[in-house]
């Protein structure tokens, strides 16, 4: 079942075309890697799906709806920014997510917080950057969403934190949900991907089942990525 | 959802303002007590006089700071939550754009009125502490009545008019601020400058509308108009007659019309032209 659909999706920033008439269908129950170098349009696509920017042409649909309150209720989004109110402590953040998202599982979030041995009373602004990123991930993955849009979840973190993040994603996403992970660190995520999308200067270069791709080319996704994006 | 949004926003703005309110009220009491201790005393020591002056200056500086902080926090609450990094959270909540704008408008009005209320309360505290020993209640009441007479008579009548006009002004000003910030967000860069220019442009349009409308109404021989209803103070000078309340009604209508347009602009930007970078 198609859960995320793009029809002729176009976004320009001044003279730069970030996405050029993208057509895309993604099904529920899949983990999809949105792969491409910086500036290829990955973040733009994810922002459009969240309604944080508006398309210049075409549309993006989540569960059949254009971005709005209905889609936001079923989409869990992890941006590549510090986006949480830093005056709140962990407990207050859990309350905030519980207040606004019906699908938020506070028990599951609390379990993850405990596993990290974090103090629920500690304010976000008193935490290290790495810990804040883990809290953001926990809050996102503790939702029983239909769509998870994760923008560069492992960029700029150390290898140990990367492992934690990937384990948290794998261990917590709803099995019937779509997980779209944007990254340029292919080797770290390759094994968890069902499908891969290569984005290049606003176009889809490739969209294929990861296993089929490896069989067809005899190469792993990381090597293919390096070939496609060779400078 | 509105209730939940309000809950978090009241807390966020309150964290900045409530301590300041406390300091203003305490300082008002201290100024009052200092004045009262030496009221009527001859040969007040120089140090005490200097201290009293410093305290009074500090009090008025704090009142100014409170006004600036109120404006700053209302603007920050809107801008940071909807167009800053926190916009990545707030704009992905399952909430309509219009609800965000209503929430922020209520917050803006609430804290504007609260700050004005605290300013009035601090003045009342100071006056009560300073003068209750020297003026008996009846004298105080007579004094207040004589002061208020030119502004339309009894205390309740003046207060009612002041509150109404304050409410109208606050709703129009807060929504204008938010519309300006929203228009500024349409700019690719220099968004603060964009917001300031939008604020100025809207101000000019309001003046032009008022002047045009007043000329038209003068030509038609109408005593008051929909736009440009003049100074707030003129409301107090004309007593409590039907004309005064009619004019207050027209001011309210004018401010609410503007507020509706400004709110519409903010909603359209949030819904159709959001541009988080």
Coordinates of C-alpha atoms in Angstrom, one line a residue:
Chain A
X1 CA 0.0 0.0 0.0
X2 CA 1.4 3.4 -1.0
X3 CA 1.8 5.6 2.0
X4 CA 4.0 8.4 0.6
X5 CA 3.5 9.6 -2.9
X6 CA 5.1 12.4 -4.9
X7 CA 3.6 13.6 -8.2
X8 CA 5.7 16.0 -10.3
X9 CA 7.1 17.5 -7.1
X10 CA 9.2 20.5 -7.8
X11 CA 10.9 23.0 -5.5
X12 CA 13.1 25.9 -6.4
X13 CA 15.2 28.1 -4.2
X14 CA 15.8 31.2 -6.4
X15 CA 17.5 30.0 -9.5
X16 CA 18.4 26.6 -8.0
X17 CA 16.1 23.7 -8.6
X18 CA 16.3 21.6 -5.5
X19 CA 13.7 19.0 -6.7
X20 CA 12.8 18.7 -10.3
X21 CA 9.4 17.1 -11.1
X22 CA 9.9 14.1 -8.8
X23 CA 7.6 11.1 -9.1
X24 CA 7.8 8.6 -6.3
X25 CA 5.7 5.9 -4.6
X26 CA 6.8 4.5 -1.3
X27 CA 5.0 1.6 0.5
X28 CA 4.2 1.0 4.1
X29 CA 6.3 -1.6 5.9
X30 CA 9.6 -0.7 4.2
X31 CA 12.8 0.9 5.4
X32 CA 14.0 3.2 2.6
X33 CA 17.3 5.0 2.3
X34 CA 17.1 8.4 0.7
X35 CA 20.7 8.7 -0.4
X36 CA 22.7 11.5 -2.0
X37 CA 25.4 14.0 -1.3
X38 CA 24.8 17.3 0.3
X39 CA 22.6 19.5 -1.9
X40 CA 21.0 16.6 -3.7
X41 CA 17.5 17.5 -2.4
X42 CA 17.1 15.0 0.4
X43 CA 16.2 17.5 3.2
X44 CA 14.0 19.4 0.7
X45 CA 11.9 16.3 0.0
X46 CA 11.5 15.5 3.7
X47 CA 10.6 19.1 4.5
X48 CA 8.0 19.1 1.7
X49 CA 6.5 15.9 3.1
X50 CA 6.2 17.6 6.5
X51 CA 4.7 20.8 5.1
X52 CA 7.6 22.9 6.4
X53 CA 8.1 24.4 2.9
X54 CA 5.7 24.6 0.0
X55 CA 6.2 23.0 -3.4
X56 CA 6.5 25.2 -6.5
X57 CA 4.7 22.5 -8.5
X58 CA 3.3 19.1 -8.0
X59 CA 2.3 17.6 -4.7
X60 CA 3.3 15.2 -2.0
X61 CA 0.7 13.0 -0.3
X62 CA 1.0 11.0 2.9
X63 CA -1.7 8.4 3.4
X64 CA -3.6 10.1 0.6
X65 CA -3.5 13.6 2.1
X66 CA -1.5 16.7 1.4
X67 CA 0.6 17.8 4.4
X68 CA -1.7 19.1 7.2
X69 CA -3.0 18.2 10.6
X70 CA -4.1 14.7 9.4
X71 CA -0.7 13.8 8.0
X72 CA 1.2 15.3 10.9
X73 CA -0.8 13.1 13.3
X74 CA 0.7 10.0 11.6
X75 CA 4.2 11.2 10.7
X76 CA 7.1 11.1 13.1
X77 CA 9.8 13.5 12.0
X78 CA 13.4 13.8 13.1
X79 CA 15.0 17.0 11.6
X80 CA 18.7 17.6 11.4
X81 CA 18.4 20.4 13.9
X82 CA 18.1 21.1 17.6
X83 CA 14.3 21.5 17.6
X84 CA 13.2 20.8 21.1
X85 CA 12.4 23.5 23.7
X86 CA 15.6 23.5 25.8
X87 CA 14.0 24.9 28.9
X88 CA 12.1 21.6 29.3
X89 CA 13.4 18.6 31.1
X90 CA 13.0 15.0 29.8
X91 CA 9.8 14.4 31.8
X92 CA 8.2 17.6 30.5
X93 CA 9.2 16.7 26.9
X94 CA 7.5 13.3 27.3
X95 CA 4.4 15.1 28.6
X96 CA 4.5 17.5 25.6
X97 CA 4.7 14.7 23.1
X98 CA 2.0 12.8 25.0
X99 CA -0.2 15.9 24.9
X100 CA 0.0 16.5 21.1
X101 CA 0.6 13.0 19.6
X102 CA -2.0 10.3 20.3
X103 CA 0.3 7.7 19.0
X104 CA 3.1 8.6 21.5
X105 CA 4.1 5.6 23.7
X106 CA 5.4 7.3 26.8
X107 CA 6.2 3.9 28.5
X108 CA 8.4 2.9 25.6
X109 CA 10.1 6.4 25.6
X110 CA 10.7 6.1 29.4
X111 CA 12.3 2.6 28.9
X112 CA 14.7 4.1 26.3
X113 CA 15.5 7.0 28.6
X114 CA 16.2 4.6 31.5
X115 CA 18.4 2.4 29.3
X116 CA 20.5 5.5 28.6
X117 CA 20.7 6.2 32.4
X118 CA 19.4 9.7 31.9
X119 CA 18.0 11.8 34.7
X120 CA 14.3 12.7 33.7
X121 CA 14.6 15.9 35.7
X122 CA 17.6 17.1 33.7
X123 CA 16.9 20.1 31.4
X124 CA 17.7 19.8 27.8
X125 CA 20.0 22.8 27.8
X126 CA 22.2 21.1 30.5
X127 CA 22.8 18.1 28.2
X128 CA 25.6 17.5 25.8
X129 CA 24.9 17.7 22.0
X130 CA 25.1 13.9 21.7
X131 CA 22.6 13.3 24.5
X132 CA 20.2 15.9 23.1
X133 CA 20.3 14.1 19.8
X134 CA 19.5 10.8 21.5
X135 CA 16.5 12.4 23.3
X136 CA 15.2 13.7 20.0
X137 CA 15.5 10.3 18.4
X138 CA 13.8 8.6 21.4
X139 CA 10.9 11.0 21.2
X140 CA 10.5 10.4 17.5
X141 CA 10.8 6.6 17.6
X142 CA 8.5 6.3 20.6
X143 CA 5.6 7.2 18.4
X144 CA 3.5 4.5 16.7
X145 CA 3.5 6.4 13.5
X146 CA 2.6 5.3 10.0
X147 CA 5.6 7.2 8.5
X148 CA 9.0 8.0 10.0
X149 CA 11.0 10.7 8.3
X150 CA 14.5 10.7 9.6
X151 CA 16.7 13.5 8.2
X152 CA 20.4 12.7 8.6
X153 CA 20.0 10.9 11.9
X154 CA 23.6 9.7 12.1
X155 CA 25.4 12.7 10.6
X156 CA 28.0 14.3 12.9
X157 CA 27.9 11.7 15.7
X158 CA 30.6 9.3 16.8
X159 CA 30.5 5.6 15.8
X160 CA 29.2 4.4 19.1
X161 CA 26.4 6.9 19.0
X162 CA 25.7 5.8 15.4
X163 CA 25.2 2.2 16.5
X164 CA 22.9 3.3 19.3
X165 CA 20.8 5.4 16.9
X166 CA 20.5 2.6 14.3
X167 CA 19.7 0.1 17.0
X168 CA 17.0 2.4 18.3
X169 CA 15.5 2.9 14.9
X170 CA 15.5 -0.9 14.1
X171 CA 14.2 -1.8 17.5
X172 CA 11.4 0.7 17.7
X173 CA 9.7 1.4 14.4
X174 CA 6.3 0.1 13.8
X175 CA 6.6 -2.9 11.4
X176 CA 3.8 -1.7 9.2
X177 CA 5.2 1.8 8.9
X178 CA 7.4 3.4 6.3
X179 CA 10.8 4.5 7.5
X180 CA 12.5 7.0 5.2
X181 CA 16.1 7.7 6.3
X182 CA 18.1 10.4 4.5
X183 CA 21.9 10.0 4.7
X184 CA 25.1 10.1 2.8
X185 CA 26.8 7.6 5.2
X186 CA 25.7 4.5 3.2
X187 CA 27.9 1.9 4.8
X188 CA 26.4 2.4 8.2
X189 CA 22.8 2.0 7.1
X190 CA 23.1 -0.4 4.1
X191 CA 22.2 -3.6 6.0
X192 CA 19.0 -2.2 7.3
X193 CA 17.6 -0.9 4.0
X194 CA 14.8 -2.6 2.0
X195 CA 14.9 0.0 -0.7
X196 CA 17.3 2.7 -1.9
X197 CA 16.7 6.0 -3.7
X198 CA 19.7 7.8 -5.2
X199 CA 19.0 11.6 -5.5
X200 CA 21.2 13.7 -7.6
X201 CA 20.7 17.4 -8.2
X202 CA 17.0 17.2 -7.7
X203 CA 16.4 14.1 -9.8
X204 CA 15.9 10.4 -8.8
X205 CA 18.9 8.6 -10.4
X206 CA 17.8 5.2 -9.0
X207 CA 15.0 3.7 -7.0
X208 CA 15.3 0.0 -6.4
X209 CA 15.0 -2.8 -3.9
X210 CA 18.3 -3.0 -2.1
X211 CA 18.7 -6.8 -2.4
X212 CA 17.8 -6.8 -6.1
X213 CA 20.2 -4.0 -6.7
X214 CA 23.1 -5.9 -5.1
X215 CA 22.2 -9.0 -7.1
X216 CA 21.8 -7.1 -10.4
X217 CA 25.1 -5.2 -10.1
X218 CA 27.1 -7.5 -8.0
X219 CA 28.1 -4.5 -5.8
X220 CA 27.0 -3.3 -2.5
X221 CA 25.1 0.0 -2.3
X222 CA 28.0 1.9 -0.8
X223 CA 30.2 1.1 -3.9
X224 CA 27.4 1.9 -6.3
X225 CA 26.8 5.2 -4.5
X226 CA 30.5 6.1 -4.9
X227 CA 30.3 5.3 -8.6
X228 CA 27.1 7.3 -9.2
X229 CA 28.4 10.3 -7.2
X230 CA 32.1 10.2 -8.3
X231 CA 33.5 13.7 -8.8
Chain B
X1 CA -5.5 21.5 21.2
X2 CA -5.7 25.3 21.8
X3 CA -5.8 24.7 25.5
X4 CA -2.6 22.6 25.3
X5 CA -0.8 25.2 23.1
X6 CA -1.8 27.9 25.6
X7 CA -0.5 25.8 28.5
X8 CA 3.0 25.6 27.1
X9 CA 3.2 29.2 25.8
X10 CA 1.9 30.8 29.0
X11 CA 4.6 28.9 30.8
X12 CA 7.3 29.8 28.4
X13 CA 6.6 33.6 28.3
X14 CA 5.8 33.6 32.0
X15 CA 9.2 32.2 32.9
X16 CA 10.7 35.5 31.6
X17 CA 8.0 37.9 32.9
X18 CA 6.9 36.6 36.3
X19 CA 10.2 37.2 38.1
X20 CA 10.2 40.7 36.7
X21 CA 6.6 41.3 37.9
X22 CA 7.7 40.2 41.4
X23 CA 10.7 42.6 41.4
X24 CA 8.5 45.5 40.1
X25 CA 6.0 45.0 42.9
X26 CA 8.6 44.6 45.6
X27 CA 10.4 47.7 44.5
X28 CA 7.2 49.6 44.4
X29 CA 6.6 48.7 48.0
X30 CA 10.2 49.6 49.0
X31 CA 9.9 53.0 47.3
X32 CA 6.6 53.5 49.1
X33 CA 8.0 52.4 52.5
X34 CA 11.1 54.6 52.1
X35 CA 9.0 57.6 51.2
X36 CA 6.6 56.9 54.1
X37 CA 9.3 56.6 56.7
X38 CA 10.5 60.1 56.1
X39 CA 7.2 61.7 55.0
X40 CA 6.8 64.9 56.9
X41 CA 10.2 64.6 58.6
X42 CA 12.3 67.7 58.4
X43 CA 16.1 67.5 57.8
X44 CA 16.1 64.1 56.0
X45 CA 19.7 62.8 55.8
X46 CA 21.3 63.3 52.4
X47 CA 22.0 59.6 52.1
X48 CA 18.4 58.7 52.5
X49 CA 17.3 61.3 49.9
X50 CA 19.9 59.9 47.4
X51 CA 18.7 56.4 48.2
X52 CA 15.1 57.4 47.6
X53 CA 15.9 59.0 44.3
X54 CA 18.0 56.0 43.2
X55 CA 15.1 53.6 44.1
X56 CA 12.5 55.8 42.3
X57 CA 14.7 55.9 39.1
X58 CA 15.3 52.2 39.4
X59 CA 11.6 51.6 39.7
X60 CA 10.8 53.6 36.5
X61 CA 13.7 51.9 34.7
X62 CA 12.2 48.5 35.7
X63 CA 8.8 49.6 34.4
X64 CA 10.4 50.4 31.1
X65 CA 12.3 47.2 31.1
X66 CA 9.1 45.3 31.8
X67 CA 7.4 46.9 28.8
X68 CA 10.4 46.1 26.5
X69 CA 10.6 42.6 27.9
X70 CA 6.9 42.0 27.3
X71 CA 7.2 43.0 23.7
X72 CA 10.5 41.1 23.2
X73 CA 9.1 37.9 24.7
X74 CA 5.8 38.0 22.7
X75 CA 7.8 38.5 19.5
X76 CA 10.3 35.8 20.4
X77 CA 7.6 33.3 21.4
X78 CA 6.0 33.8 17.9
X79 CA 9.2 33.9 15.8
X80 CA 11.2 31.2 17.6
X81 CA 8.3 28.8 17.8
X82 CA 7.0 29.1 14.3
X83 CA 9.9 30.3 12.2
X84 CA 13.0 29.3 14.1
X85 CA 14.4 25.9 14.8
X86 CA 11.6 25.1 17.2
X87 CA 9.3 25.5 14.2
X88 CA 10.4 22.1 13.1
X89 CA 8.5 20.8 16.1
X90 CA 5.6 23.2 16.4
X91 CA 4.8 23.1 12.7
X92 CA 4.7 19.3 12.6
X93 CA 2.2 19.1 15.5
X94 CA -1.2 17.9 14.3
X95 CA -2.6 21.5 14.7
X96 CA -4.1 23.9 12.2
X97 CA -2.1 27.0 11.3
X98 CA -4.9 29.2 12.4
X99 CA -4.8 27.6 15.9
X100 CA -1.2 28.5 16.2
X101 CA -2.0 32.1 15.3
X102 CA -5.0 32.3 17.7
X103 CA -2.8 30.8 20.5
X104 CA -0.1 33.3 20.0
X105 CA -2.6 36.2 19.8
X106 CA -4.2 35.2 23.1
X107 CA -0.7 34.9 24.6
X108 CA 0.3 38.3 23.3
X109 CA -2.9 40.0 24.6
X110 CA -2.7 38.2 27.9
X111 CA 0.8 39.2 28.7
X112 CA 0.3 42.8 27.4
X113 CA -2.7 43.2 29.7
X114 CA -0.8 41.5 32.6
X115 CA 2.2 43.9 32.2
X116 CA -0.1 46.9 32.1
X117 CA -2.0 45.6 35.1
X118 CA 1.2 45.1 37.1
X119 CA 2.3 48.6 36.2
X120 CA -1.0 50.0 37.6
X121 CA -0.9 47.7 40.6
X122 CA 2.7 48.8 41.5
X123 CA 1.6 52.4 41.3
X124 CA -1.4 51.7 43.5
X125 CA 0.8 49.8 46.1
X126 CA 3.2 52.7 46.1
X127 CA 0.5 55.4 46.6
X128 CA -1.3 53.3 49.3
X129 CA 1.9 52.8 51.3
X130 CA 2.9 56.5 50.9
X131 CA -0.3 58.2 51.7
X132 CA -2.6 56.1 53.8
X133 CA -1.3 57.7 57.0
X134 CA -1.7 61.2 55.8
X135 CA -5.0 61.1 53.8
X136 CA -8.1 59.6 55.2
X137 CA -10.1 57.3 52.9
X138 CA -12.8 59.9 52.2
X139 CA -10.2 62.5 51.2
X140 CA -8.5 59.9 49.0
X141 CA -11.8 59.0 47.3
X142 CA -12.5 62.8 46.8
X143 CA -9.1 63.3 45.3
X144 CA -9.5 60.4 42.9
X145 CA -12.9 61.7 41.8
X146 CA -11.6 65.1 41.1
X147 CA -8.7 63.7 39.1
X148 CA -11.0 61.5 37.1
X149 CA -13.7 64.1 36.5
X150 CA -12.3 65.4 33.2
X151 CA -12.0 61.8 31.9
X152 CA -15.7 60.9 32.2
X153 CA -16.7 60.8 35.8
X154 CA -16.7 57.7 38.1
X155 CA -13.8 55.3 38.6
X156 CA -15.8 52.2 37.2
X157 CA -16.8 54.2 34.1
X158 CA -13.2 55.3 33.4
X159 CA -11.8 51.9 34.2
X160 CA -14.3 50.2 31.9
X161 CA -13.5 52.5 29.0
X162 CA -9.7 52.2 29.6
X163 CA -10.0 48.4 29.7
X164 CA -12.0 48.2 26.5
X165 CA -9.7 50.6 24.6
X166 CA -6.7 48.6 26.0
X167 CA -8.2 45.4 24.7
X168 CA -8.9 46.8 21.3
X169 CA -5.4 48.3 21.0
X170 CA -3.7 45.1 22.2
X171 CA -5.5 42.8 19.7
X172 CA -4.7 45.1 16.8
X173 CA -1.1 45.6 17.8
X174 CA -0.3 42.0 18.6
X175 CA -1.8 40.7 15.3
X176 CA 0.0 43.5 13.4
X177 CA 3.3 42.3 15.0
X178 CA 2.7 38.7 14.0
X179 CA 1.6 39.6 10.5
X180 CA 4.8 41.6 10.1
X181 CA 6.9 38.8 11.4
X182 CA 5.1 36.4 9.0
X183 CA 5.7 38.6 6.0
X184 CA 9.4 38.9 7.0
X185 CA 9.6 35.1 6.9
X186 CA 8.8 35.3 3.2
X187 CA 12.2 36.9 2.6
X188 CA 15.0 34.5 1.8
X189 CA 17.5 36.4 3.9
X190 CA 17.4 39.4 6.3
X191 CA 14.0 38.3 7.7
X192 CA 14.1 40.7 10.7
X193 CA 14.6 43.6 8.3
X194 CA 11.7 42.3 6.2
X195 CA 9.5 42.2 9.3
X196 CA 10.4 45.8 10.3
X197 CA 9.7 47.0 6.7
X198 CA 6.4 45.2 6.7
X199 CA 5.5 46.7 10.0
X200 CA 6.3 50.2 8.7
X201 CA 4.5 49.6 5.4
X202 CA 1.3 48.5 7.2
X203 CA 1.5 51.5 9.5
X204 CA 1.7 53.8 6.5
X205 CA -1.3 52.1 4.9
X206 CA -3.3 52.5 8.1
X207 CA -2.4 56.2 8.2
X208 CA -3.4 56.7 4.5
X209 CA -6.7 54.8 5.1
X210 CA -7.4 57.0 8.1
X211 CA -6.7 60.3 6.4
X212 CA -8.7 59.3 3.3
X213 CA -11.6 58.1 5.4
X214 CA -11.6 61.2 7.5
X215 CA -11.6 63.5 4.5
X216 CA -14.5 61.5 3.0
X217 CA -16.5 61.6 6.2
X218 CA -15.9 65.4 6.6
X219 CA -17.1 65.9 3.1
X220 CA -20.2 63.8 3.8
X221 CA -20.7 65.6 7.2
X222 CA -20.4 62.4 9.3
X223 CA -19.2 63.0 12.8
X224 CA -17.0 59.9 13.1
X225 CA -15.5 57.3 10.7
X226 CA -14.7 53.6 10.5
X227 CA -10.9 54.3 10.2
X228 CA -8.8 56.8 12.0
X229 CA -10.9 57.4 15.1
X230 CA -8.3 59.5 16.7
X231 CA -6.7 59.6 20.1
X232 CA -7.6 57.2 22.8
X233 CA -7.6 60.1 25.2
X234 CA -10.4 61.9 23.4
X235 CA -12.6 59.0 24.6
X236 CA -12.2 60.2 28.2
X237 CA -12.8 63.8 27.5
X238 CA -16.3 63.5 26.2
X239 CA -18.0 62.0 29.3
X240 CA -20.1 59.0 29.3
X241 CA -22.7 59.9 26.7
X242 CA -24.0 57.8 23.8
X243 CA -21.5 59.5 21.4
X244 CA -18.5 58.4 23.5
X245 CA -19.6 54.8 23.7
X246 CA -20.5 54.8 20.0
X247 CA -17.0 56.1 19.2
X248 CA -15.5 53.4 21.4
X249 CA -17.5 50.9 19.5
X250 CA -16.2 52.3 16.2
X251 CA -12.6 52.1 17.5
X252 CA -13.3 48.5 18.5
X253 CA -14.7 47.7 15.1
X254 CA -11.7 49.3 13.4
X255 CA -9.2 47.4 15.5
X256 CA -11.0 44.1 15.1
X257 CA -11.2 44.6 11.3
X258 CA -7.5 45.2 11.2
X259 CA -6.9 42.2 13.6
X260 CA -8.9 40.0 11.2
X261 CA -6.9 41.1 8.2
X262 CA -3.6 40.7 10.1
X263 CA -4.6 37.2 11.4
X264 CA -5.6 36.2 7.9
X265 CA -2.1 37.2 6.6
X266 CA -0.4 35.2 9.3
X267 CA -2.5 32.2 8.7
X268 CA -1.9 32.3 4.9
X269 CA 1.9 32.5 5.4
X270 CA 1.9 29.6 7.9
X271 CA -0.4 27.4 5.8
X272 CA 0.7 28.2 2.2
X273 CA 4.0 30.0 2.3
X274 CA 5.9 28.5 5.3
X275 CA 9.6 28.6 4.5
X276 CA 11.7 27.0 7.2
X277 CA 15.4 27.1 6.3

